[in-house]
Backbone as numpy.savetxt, mean C-alpha at the origin, in Angstrom:
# Nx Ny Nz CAx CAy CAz Cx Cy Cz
-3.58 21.16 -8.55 -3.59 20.13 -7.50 -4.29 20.68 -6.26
-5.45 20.23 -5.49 -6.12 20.10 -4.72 -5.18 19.58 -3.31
-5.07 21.12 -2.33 -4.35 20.73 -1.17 -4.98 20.13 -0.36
-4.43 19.08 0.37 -5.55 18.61 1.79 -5.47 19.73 2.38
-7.21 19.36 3.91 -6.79 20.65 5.12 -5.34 20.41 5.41
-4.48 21.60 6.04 -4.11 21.28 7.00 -4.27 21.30 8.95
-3.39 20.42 9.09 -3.81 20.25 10.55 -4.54 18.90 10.67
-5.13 18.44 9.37 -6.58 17.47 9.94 -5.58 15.79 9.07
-5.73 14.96 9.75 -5.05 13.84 8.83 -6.23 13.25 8.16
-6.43 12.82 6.75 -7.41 12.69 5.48 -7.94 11.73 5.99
-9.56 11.54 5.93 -10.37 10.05 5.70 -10.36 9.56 4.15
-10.46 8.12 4.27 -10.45 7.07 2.95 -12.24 6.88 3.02
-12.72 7.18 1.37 -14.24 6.93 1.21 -14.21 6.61 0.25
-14.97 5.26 0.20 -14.87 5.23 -1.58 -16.80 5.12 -1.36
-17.41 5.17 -2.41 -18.98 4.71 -2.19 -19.50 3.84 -3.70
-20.18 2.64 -3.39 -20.45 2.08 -4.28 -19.44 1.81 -5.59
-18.09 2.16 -5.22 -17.24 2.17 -6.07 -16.79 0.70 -7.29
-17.09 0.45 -8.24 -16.52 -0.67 -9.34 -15.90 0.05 -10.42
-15.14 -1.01 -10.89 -14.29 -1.28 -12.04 -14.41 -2.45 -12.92
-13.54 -1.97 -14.28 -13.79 -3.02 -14.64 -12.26 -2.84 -15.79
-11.58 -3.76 -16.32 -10.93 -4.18 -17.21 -11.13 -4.26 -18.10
-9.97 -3.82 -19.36 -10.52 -3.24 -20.85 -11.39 -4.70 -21.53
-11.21 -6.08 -21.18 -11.66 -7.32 -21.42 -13.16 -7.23 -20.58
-13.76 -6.02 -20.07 -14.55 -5.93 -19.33 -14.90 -7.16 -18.39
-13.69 -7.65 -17.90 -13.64 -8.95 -16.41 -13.93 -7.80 -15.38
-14.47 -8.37 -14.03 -14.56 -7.20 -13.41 -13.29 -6.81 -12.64
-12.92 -6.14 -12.11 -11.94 -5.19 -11.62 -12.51 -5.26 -9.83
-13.27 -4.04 -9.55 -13.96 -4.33 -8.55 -15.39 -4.01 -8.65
-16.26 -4.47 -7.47 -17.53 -4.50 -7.57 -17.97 -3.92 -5.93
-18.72 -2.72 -6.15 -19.75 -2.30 -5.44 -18.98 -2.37 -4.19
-17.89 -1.33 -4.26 -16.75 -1.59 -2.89 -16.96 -0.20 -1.89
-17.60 -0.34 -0.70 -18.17 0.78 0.15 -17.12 0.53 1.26
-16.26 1.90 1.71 -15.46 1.98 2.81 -15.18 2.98 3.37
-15.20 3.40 4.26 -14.82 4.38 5.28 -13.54 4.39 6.22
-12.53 4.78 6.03 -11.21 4.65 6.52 -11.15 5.71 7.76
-11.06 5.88 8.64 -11.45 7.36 9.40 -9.67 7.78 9.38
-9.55 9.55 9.75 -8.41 9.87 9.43 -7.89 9.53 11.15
-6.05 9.25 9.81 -5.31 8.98 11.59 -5.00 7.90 11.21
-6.05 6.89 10.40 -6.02 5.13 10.66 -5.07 5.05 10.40
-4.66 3.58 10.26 -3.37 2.65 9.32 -4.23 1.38 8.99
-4.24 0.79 8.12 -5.23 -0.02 7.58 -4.24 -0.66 6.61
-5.04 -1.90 7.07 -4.23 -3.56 6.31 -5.52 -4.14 5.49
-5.14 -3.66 4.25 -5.98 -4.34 3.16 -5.25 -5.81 2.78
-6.02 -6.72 3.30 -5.98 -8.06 3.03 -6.60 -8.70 2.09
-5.98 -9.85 1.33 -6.59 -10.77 -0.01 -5.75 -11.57 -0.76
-6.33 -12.59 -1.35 -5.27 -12.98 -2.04 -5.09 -12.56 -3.29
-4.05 -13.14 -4.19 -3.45 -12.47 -5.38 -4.41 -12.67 -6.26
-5.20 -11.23 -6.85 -6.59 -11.21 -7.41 -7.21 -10.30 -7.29
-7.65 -10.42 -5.74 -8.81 -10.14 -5.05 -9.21 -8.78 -5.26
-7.85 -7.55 -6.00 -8.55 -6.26 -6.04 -7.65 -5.47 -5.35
-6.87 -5.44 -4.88 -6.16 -4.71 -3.89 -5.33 -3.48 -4.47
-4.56 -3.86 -5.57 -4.12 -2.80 -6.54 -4.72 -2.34 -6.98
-5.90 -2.66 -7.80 -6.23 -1.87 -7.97 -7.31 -0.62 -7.34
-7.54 -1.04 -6.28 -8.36 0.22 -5.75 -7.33 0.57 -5.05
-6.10 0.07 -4.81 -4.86 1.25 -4.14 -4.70 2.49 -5.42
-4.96 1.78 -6.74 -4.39 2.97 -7.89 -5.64 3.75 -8.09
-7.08 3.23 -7.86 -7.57 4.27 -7.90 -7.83 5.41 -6.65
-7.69 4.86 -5.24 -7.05 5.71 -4.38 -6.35 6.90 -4.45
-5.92 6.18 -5.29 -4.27 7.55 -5.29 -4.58 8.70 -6.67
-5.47 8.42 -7.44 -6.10 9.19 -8.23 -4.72 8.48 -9.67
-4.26 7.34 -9.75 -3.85 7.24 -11.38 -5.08 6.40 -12.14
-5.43 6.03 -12.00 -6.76 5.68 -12.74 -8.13 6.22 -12.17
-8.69 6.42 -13.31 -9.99 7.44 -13.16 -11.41 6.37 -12.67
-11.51 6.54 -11.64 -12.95 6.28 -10.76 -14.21 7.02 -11.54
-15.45 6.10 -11.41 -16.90 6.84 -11.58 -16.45 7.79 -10.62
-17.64 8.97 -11.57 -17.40 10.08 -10.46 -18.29 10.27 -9.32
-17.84 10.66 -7.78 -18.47 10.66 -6.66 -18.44 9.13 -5.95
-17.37 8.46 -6.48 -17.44 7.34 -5.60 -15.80 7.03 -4.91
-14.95 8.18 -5.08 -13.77 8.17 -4.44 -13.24 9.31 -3.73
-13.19 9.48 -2.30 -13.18 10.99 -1.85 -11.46 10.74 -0.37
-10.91 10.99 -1.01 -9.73 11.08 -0.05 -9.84 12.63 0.49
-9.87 12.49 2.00 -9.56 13.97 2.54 -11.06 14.83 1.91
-11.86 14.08 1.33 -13.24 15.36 0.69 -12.91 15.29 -0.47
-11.67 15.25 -1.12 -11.16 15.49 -2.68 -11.49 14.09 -3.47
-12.06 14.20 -4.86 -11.59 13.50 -5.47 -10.08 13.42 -6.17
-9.49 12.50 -6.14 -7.96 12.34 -6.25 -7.71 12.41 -8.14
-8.27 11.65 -8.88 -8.85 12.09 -10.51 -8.98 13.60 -10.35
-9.74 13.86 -10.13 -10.68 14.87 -10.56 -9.64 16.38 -10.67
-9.77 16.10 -9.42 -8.60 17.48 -8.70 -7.36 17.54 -8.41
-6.78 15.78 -8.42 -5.18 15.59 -8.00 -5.39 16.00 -6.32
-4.08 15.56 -6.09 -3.92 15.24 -4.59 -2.33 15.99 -4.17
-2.45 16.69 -3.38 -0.73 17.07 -2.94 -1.17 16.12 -1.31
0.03 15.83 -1.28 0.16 14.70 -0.16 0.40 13.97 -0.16
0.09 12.97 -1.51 -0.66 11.30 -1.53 0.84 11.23 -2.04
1.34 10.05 -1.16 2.16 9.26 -1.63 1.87 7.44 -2.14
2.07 7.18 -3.20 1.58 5.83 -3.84 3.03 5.37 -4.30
2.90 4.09 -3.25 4.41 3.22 -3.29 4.28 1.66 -4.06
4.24 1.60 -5.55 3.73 0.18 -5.51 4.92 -0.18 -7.29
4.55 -1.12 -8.36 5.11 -1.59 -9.05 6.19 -0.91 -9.54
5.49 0.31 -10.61 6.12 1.41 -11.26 7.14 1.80 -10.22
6.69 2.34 -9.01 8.36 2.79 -8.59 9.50 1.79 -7.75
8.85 0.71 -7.81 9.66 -0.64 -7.27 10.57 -0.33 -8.75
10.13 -0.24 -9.99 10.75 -0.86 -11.28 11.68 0.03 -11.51
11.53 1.38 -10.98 12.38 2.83 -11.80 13.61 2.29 -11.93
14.04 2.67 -13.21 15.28 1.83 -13.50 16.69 2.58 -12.95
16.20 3.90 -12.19 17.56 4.77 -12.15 18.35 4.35 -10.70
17.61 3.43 -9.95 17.98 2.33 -8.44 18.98 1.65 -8.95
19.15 1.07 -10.04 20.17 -0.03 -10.83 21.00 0.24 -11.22
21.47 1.69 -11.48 22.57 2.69 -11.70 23.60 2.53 -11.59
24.98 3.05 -11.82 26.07 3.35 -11.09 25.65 4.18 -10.41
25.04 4.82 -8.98 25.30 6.13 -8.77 24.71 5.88 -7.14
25.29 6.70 -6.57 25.47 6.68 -4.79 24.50 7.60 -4.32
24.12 6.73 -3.06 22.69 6.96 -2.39 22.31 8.56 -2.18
23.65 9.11 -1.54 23.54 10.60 -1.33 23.02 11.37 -2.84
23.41 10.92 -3.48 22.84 11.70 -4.98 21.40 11.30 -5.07
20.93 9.85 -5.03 19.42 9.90 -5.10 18.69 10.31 -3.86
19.03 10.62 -2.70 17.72 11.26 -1.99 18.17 12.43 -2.20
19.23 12.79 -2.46 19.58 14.42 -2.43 18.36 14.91 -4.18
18.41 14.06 -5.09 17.26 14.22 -6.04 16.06 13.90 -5.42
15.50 14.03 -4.20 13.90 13.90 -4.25 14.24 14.68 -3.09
14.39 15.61 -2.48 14.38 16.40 -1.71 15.52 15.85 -0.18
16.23 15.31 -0.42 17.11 15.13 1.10 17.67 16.30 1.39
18.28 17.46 1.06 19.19 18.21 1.11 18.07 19.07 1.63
16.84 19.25 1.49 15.55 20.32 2.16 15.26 19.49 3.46
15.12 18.44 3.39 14.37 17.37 4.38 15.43 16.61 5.18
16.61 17.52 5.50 17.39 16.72 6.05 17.45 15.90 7.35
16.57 16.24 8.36 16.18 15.33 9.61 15.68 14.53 9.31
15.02 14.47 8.48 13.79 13.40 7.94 14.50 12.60 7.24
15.59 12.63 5.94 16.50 11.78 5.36 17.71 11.33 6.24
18.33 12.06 7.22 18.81 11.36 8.16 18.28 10.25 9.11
17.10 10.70 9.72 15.69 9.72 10.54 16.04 8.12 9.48
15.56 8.70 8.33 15.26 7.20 7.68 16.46 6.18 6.78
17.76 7.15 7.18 18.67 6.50 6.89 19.23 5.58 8.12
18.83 6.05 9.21 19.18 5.44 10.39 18.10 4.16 10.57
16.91 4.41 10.34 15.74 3.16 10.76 16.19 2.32 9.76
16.31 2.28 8.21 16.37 1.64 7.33 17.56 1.00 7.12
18.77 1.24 8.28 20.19 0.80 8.12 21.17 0.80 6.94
20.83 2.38 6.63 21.40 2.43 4.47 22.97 2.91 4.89
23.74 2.17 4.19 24.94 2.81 3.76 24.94 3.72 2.92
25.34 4.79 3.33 25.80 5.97 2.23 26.92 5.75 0.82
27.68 5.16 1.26 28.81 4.34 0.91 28.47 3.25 -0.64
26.89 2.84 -0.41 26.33 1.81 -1.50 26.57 2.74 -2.78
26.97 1.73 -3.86 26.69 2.35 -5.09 25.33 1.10 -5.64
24.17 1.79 -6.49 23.36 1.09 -6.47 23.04 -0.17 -7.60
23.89 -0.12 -8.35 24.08 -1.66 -9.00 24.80 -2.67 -8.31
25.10 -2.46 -7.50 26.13 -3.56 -6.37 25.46 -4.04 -5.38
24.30 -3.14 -4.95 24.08 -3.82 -3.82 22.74 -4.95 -3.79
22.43 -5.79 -3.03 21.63 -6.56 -2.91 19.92 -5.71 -3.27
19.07 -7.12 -3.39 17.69 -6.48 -3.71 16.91 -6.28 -2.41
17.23 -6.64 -1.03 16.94 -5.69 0.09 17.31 -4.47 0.13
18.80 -4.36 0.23 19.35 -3.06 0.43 19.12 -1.87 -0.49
18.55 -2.34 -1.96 18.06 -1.46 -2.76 16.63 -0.62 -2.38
16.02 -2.13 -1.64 14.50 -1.53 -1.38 14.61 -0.54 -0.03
15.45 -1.11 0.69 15.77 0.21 1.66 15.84 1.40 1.25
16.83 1.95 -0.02 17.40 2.89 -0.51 15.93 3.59 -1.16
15.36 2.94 -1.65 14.02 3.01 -2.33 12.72 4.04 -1.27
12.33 3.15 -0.51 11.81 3.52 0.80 12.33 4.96 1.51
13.08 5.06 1.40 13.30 6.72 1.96 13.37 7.32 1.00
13.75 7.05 -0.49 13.48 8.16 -1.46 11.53 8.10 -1.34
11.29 7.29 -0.88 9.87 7.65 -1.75 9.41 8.12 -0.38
10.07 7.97 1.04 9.10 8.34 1.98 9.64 10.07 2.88
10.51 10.32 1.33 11.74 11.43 2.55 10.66 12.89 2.46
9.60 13.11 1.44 8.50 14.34 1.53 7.64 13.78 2.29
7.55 14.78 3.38 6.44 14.20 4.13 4.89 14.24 3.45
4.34 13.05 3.34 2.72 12.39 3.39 1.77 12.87 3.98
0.98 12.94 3.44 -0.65 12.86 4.25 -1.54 11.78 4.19
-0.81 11.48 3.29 -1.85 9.75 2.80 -0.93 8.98 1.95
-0.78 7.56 2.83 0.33 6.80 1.96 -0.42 5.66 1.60
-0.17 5.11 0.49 -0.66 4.16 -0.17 0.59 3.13 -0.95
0.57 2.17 0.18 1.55 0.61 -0.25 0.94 -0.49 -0.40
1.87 -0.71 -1.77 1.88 -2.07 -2.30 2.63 -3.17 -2.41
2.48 -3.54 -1.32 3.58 -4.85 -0.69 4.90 -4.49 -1.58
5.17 -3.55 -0.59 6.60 -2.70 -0.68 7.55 -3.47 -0.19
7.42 -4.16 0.94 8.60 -4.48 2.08 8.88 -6.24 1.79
8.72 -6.95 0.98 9.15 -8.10 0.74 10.49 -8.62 0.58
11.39 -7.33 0.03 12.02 -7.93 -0.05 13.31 -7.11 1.63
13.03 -6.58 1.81 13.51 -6.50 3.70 13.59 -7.28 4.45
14.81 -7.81 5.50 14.84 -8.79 6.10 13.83 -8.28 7.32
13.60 -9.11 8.67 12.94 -9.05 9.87 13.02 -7.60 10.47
14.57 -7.75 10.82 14.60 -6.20 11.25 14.65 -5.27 10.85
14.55 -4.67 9.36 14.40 -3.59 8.68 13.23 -3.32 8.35
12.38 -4.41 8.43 10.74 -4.39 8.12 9.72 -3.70 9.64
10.96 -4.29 10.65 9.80 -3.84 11.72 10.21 -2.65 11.89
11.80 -2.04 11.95 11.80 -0.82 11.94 10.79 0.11 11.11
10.47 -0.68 9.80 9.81 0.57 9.02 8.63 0.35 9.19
7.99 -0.03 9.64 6.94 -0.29 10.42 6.66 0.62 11.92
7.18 0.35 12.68 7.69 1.08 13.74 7.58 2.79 13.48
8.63 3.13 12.09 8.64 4.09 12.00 7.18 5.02 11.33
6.30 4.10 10.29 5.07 4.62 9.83 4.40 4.71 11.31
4.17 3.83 12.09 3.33 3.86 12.94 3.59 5.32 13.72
4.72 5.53 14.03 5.34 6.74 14.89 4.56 8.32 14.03
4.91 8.06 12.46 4.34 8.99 11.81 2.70 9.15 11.59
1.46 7.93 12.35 0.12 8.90 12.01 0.09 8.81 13.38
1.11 8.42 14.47 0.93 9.39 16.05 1.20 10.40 16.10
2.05 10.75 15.64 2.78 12.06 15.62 2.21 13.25 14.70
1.19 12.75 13.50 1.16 14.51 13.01 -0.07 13.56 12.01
-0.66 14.54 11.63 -2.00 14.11 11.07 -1.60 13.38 9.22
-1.53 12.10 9.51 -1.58 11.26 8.05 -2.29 9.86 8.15
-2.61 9.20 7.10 -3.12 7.92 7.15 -2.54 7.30 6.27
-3.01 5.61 6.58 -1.96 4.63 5.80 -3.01 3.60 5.18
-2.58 3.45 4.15 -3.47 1.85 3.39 -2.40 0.91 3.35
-2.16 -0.37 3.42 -1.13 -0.86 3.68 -1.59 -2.66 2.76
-1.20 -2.67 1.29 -1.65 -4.22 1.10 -0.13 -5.16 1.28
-0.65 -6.14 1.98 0.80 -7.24 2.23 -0.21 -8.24 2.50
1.01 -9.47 1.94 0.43 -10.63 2.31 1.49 -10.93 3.57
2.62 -10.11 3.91 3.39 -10.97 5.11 2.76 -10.71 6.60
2.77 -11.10 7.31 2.13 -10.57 8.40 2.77 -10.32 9.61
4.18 -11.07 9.75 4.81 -10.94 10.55 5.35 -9.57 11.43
4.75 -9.46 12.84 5.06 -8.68 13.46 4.19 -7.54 13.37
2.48 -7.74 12.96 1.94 -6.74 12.63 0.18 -6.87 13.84
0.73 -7.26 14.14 -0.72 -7.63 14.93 -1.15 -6.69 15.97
-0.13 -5.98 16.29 -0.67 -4.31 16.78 -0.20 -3.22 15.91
-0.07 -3.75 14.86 0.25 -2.57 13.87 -1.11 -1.59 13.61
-1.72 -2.50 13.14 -3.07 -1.50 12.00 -4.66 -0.90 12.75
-5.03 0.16 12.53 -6.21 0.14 13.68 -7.36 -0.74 12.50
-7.48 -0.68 11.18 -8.28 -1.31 10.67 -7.84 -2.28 9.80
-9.13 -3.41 9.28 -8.83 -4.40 8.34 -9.70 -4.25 7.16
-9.34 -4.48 6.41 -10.02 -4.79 4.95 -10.08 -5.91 4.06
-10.65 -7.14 4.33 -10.88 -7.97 3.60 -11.18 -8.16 2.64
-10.69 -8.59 0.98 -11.22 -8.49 -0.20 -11.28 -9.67 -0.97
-12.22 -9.47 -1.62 -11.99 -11.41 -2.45 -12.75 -10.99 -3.45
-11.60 -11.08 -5.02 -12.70 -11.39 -6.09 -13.50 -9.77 -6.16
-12.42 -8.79 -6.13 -13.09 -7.60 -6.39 -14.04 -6.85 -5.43
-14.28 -7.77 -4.31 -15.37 -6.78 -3.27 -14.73 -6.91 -1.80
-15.41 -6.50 -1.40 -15.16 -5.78 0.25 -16.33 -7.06 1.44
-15.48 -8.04 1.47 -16.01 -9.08 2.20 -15.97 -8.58 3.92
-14.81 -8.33 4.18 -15.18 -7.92 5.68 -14.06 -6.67 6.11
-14.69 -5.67 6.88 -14.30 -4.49 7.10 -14.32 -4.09 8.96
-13.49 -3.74 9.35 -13.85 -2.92 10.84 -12.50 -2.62 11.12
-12.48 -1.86 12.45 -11.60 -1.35 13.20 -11.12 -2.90 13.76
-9.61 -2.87 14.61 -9.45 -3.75 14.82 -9.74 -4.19 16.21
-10.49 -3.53 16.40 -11.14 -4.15 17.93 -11.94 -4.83 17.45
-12.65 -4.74 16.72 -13.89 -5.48 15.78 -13.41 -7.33 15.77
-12.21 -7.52 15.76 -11.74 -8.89 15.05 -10.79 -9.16 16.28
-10.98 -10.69 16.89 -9.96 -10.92 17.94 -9.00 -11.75 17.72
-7.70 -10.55 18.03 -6.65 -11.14 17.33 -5.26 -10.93 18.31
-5.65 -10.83 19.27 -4.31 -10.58 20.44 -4.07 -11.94 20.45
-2.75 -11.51 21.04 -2.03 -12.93 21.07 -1.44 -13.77 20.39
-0.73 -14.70 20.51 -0.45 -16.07 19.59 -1.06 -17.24 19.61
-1.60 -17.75 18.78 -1.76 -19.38 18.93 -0.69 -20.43 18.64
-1.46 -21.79 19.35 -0.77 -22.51 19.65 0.31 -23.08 18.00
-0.37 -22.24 16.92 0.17 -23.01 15.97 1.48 -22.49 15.63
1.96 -20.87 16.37 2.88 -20.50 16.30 2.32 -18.81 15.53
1.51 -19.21 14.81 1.02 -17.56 13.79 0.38 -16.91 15.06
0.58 -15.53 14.80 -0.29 -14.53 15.50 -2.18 -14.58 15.05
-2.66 -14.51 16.02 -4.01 -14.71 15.85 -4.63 -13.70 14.51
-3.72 -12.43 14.31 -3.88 -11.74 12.78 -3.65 -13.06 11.39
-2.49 -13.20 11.71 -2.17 -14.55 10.53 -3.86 -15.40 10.49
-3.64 -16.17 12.05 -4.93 -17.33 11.88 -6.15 -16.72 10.97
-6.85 -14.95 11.62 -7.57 -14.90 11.33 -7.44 -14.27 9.46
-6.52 -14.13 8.93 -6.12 -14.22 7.53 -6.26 -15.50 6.75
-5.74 -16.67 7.53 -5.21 -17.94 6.72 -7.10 -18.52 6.78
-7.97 -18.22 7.84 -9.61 -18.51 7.67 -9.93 -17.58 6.24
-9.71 -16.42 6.30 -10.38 -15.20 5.13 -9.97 -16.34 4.26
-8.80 -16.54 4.12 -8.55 -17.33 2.40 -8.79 -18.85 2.42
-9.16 -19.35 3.27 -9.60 -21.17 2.59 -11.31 -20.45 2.80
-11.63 -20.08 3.38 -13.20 -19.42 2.95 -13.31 -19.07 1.54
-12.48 -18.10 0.68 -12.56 -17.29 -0.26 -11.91 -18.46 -1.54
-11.08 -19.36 -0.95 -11.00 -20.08 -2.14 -12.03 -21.25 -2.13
-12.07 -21.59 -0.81 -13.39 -22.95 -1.05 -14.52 -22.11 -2.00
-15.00 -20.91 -1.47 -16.23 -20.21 -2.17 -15.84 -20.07 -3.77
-14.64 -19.71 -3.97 -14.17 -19.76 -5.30 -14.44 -21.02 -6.26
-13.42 -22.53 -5.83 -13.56 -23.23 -6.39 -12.77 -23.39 -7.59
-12.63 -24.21 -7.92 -11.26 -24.27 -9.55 -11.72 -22.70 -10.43
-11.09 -22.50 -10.71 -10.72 -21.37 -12.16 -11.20 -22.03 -12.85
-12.21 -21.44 -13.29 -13.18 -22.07 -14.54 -13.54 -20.56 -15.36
-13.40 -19.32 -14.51 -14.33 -18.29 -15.24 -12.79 -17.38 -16.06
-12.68 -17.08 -17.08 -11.37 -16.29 -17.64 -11.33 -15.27 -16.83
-10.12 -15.04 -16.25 -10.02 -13.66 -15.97 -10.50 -13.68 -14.09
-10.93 -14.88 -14.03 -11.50 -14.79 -12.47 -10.41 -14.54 -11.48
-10.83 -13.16 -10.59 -9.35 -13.07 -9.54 -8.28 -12.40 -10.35
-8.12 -11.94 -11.47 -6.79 -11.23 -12.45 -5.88 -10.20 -11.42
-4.92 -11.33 -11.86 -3.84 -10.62 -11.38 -2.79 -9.60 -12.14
-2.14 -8.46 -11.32 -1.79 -7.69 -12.32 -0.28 -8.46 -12.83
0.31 -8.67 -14.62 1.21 -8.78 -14.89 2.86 -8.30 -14.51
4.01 -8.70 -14.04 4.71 -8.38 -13.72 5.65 -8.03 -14.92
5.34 -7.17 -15.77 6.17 -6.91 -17.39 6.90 -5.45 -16.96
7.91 -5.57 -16.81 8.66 -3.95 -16.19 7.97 -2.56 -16.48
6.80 -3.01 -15.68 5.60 -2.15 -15.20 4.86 -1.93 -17.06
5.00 -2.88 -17.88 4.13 -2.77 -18.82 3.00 -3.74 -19.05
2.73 -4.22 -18.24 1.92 -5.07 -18.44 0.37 -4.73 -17.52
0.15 -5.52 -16.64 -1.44 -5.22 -16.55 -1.69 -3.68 -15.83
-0.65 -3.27 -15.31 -0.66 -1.97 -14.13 -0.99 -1.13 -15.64
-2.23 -0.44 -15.70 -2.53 0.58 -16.67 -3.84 0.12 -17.23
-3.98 -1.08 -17.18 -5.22 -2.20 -18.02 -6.37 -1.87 -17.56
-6.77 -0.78 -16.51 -8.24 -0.91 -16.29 -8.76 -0.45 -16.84
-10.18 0.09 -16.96 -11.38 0.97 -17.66 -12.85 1.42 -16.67
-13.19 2.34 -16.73 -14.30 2.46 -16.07 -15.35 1.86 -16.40
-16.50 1.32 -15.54 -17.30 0.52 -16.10 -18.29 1.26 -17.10
């Protein structure tokens, strides 16, 4: 495994990067990005558009052409990654959350008992009872429990996949709150795909627009004007989201092509999460 520097928080590069699906539909197409280190970045799209999967090839579980994916300088395939944390289906699904068995035992299994400020920190933002046994409790309070096991080693590069859905208001902005605190505080970066938007409009320094496998619109977020609220009640981030997608579906048009926009299957992580192929 290929260490990042330390000291330096990783840039996101992909170059000319595509995919494609074992049905050879495309996957993605000719996707060029530059993430600078430090960022936090909101990859936006609708359900289709590509987002998983260039989060999985990000994170180095599916194998990229080579020289078109460079986290931190490293290819993440090639060489593996110490750092990279990747939060998305597979560990939403791990079946050992559904358990009889109490919270202190599962972070104390992924390092709480080494990382104890840090598993204390995120037992406090995330509002977890110690007390939960984890077949009892609700499917928020699980994803809480979830979220600090997967976030209690510290990161250099995190990669989420609309993790926080099922979190009410205030547990979402706390953890929000709390990533943001973490690429001020010490050198890491964030990819972040959600469709919710609430409460994020000074969250992210960049955006990533995707539709249909490519990289429609990209910048820092000074680039896109989005302070404020409008009158319709959404934050001007929402407005300028809810334009990306009647653009991307008018341009779309009925589903006529198989496979157009493929979304990944929700089969207890057996289904499309694994399905790609290099082109």
């Amino acid at each position: 495994m290929a260490p990042l520097l330390d000291g330096l928080a990783p840039s996101v590069v992909t170059k000319a990067l595509s995919y494609r699906f074992p049905d050879s539909s495309a996957g993605l197409a000719d996707v060029n990005l530059s993430l600078p280190p430090g960022s936090r970045t909101l990859l936006i799209g609708a359900n289709g558009a590509g987002k998983t999967t260039l989060l999985r090839l990000l994170s180095g579980k599916r194998l990229a052409p080579t020289a078109t994916v460079s986290v931190g300088g490293i290819d993440p395939f090639k060489d593996g990654l110490e750092g990279v944390t990747y939060l998305g289906l597979e560990w939403v699904l791990n079946p050992i959350v559904r358990t009889d068995i109490d919270v202190p035992t599962l972070l104390s299994s992924v390092g709480g008992d080494y990382y104890q400020s840090r598993r204390d920190e995120l037992v406090r933002i995330l509002d977890i009872d110690l007390a939960w046994r984890m077949h009892s409790v609700s499917d928020g309070e699980r994803r809480r429990v979830q979220l600090a096991m997967g976030l209690l080693r510290p990161w250099r590069i995190l990669l989420l996949d609309e993790i926080t859905v099922d979190l009410d208001l205030l547990s979402r902005s706390n953890f929000l709150d709390f990533l943001k605190r973490e690429t001020e505080s010490r050198p890491c970066t964030i990819v972040y795909a959600t469709h919710i938007l609430d409460n994020l409009a000074d969250w992210p320094t960049h955006l990533v627009h995707m539709h249909l496998g490519r990289v429609r619109d990209f910048g820092s977020i000074s680039t896109f004007n989005i302070g404020g609220v409008k009158n319709s009640g959404n934050s001007r981030l929402g407005e300028l989201v809810l334009t990306w997608l009647r653009q991307d579906l008018e341009e779309r048009g009925p589903r006529k092509i198989p496979n157009q926009g493929r979304t990944y299957e929700n089969l207890e992580g057996k289904g499309g999460y694994g399905n790609e192929k290099v082109p």
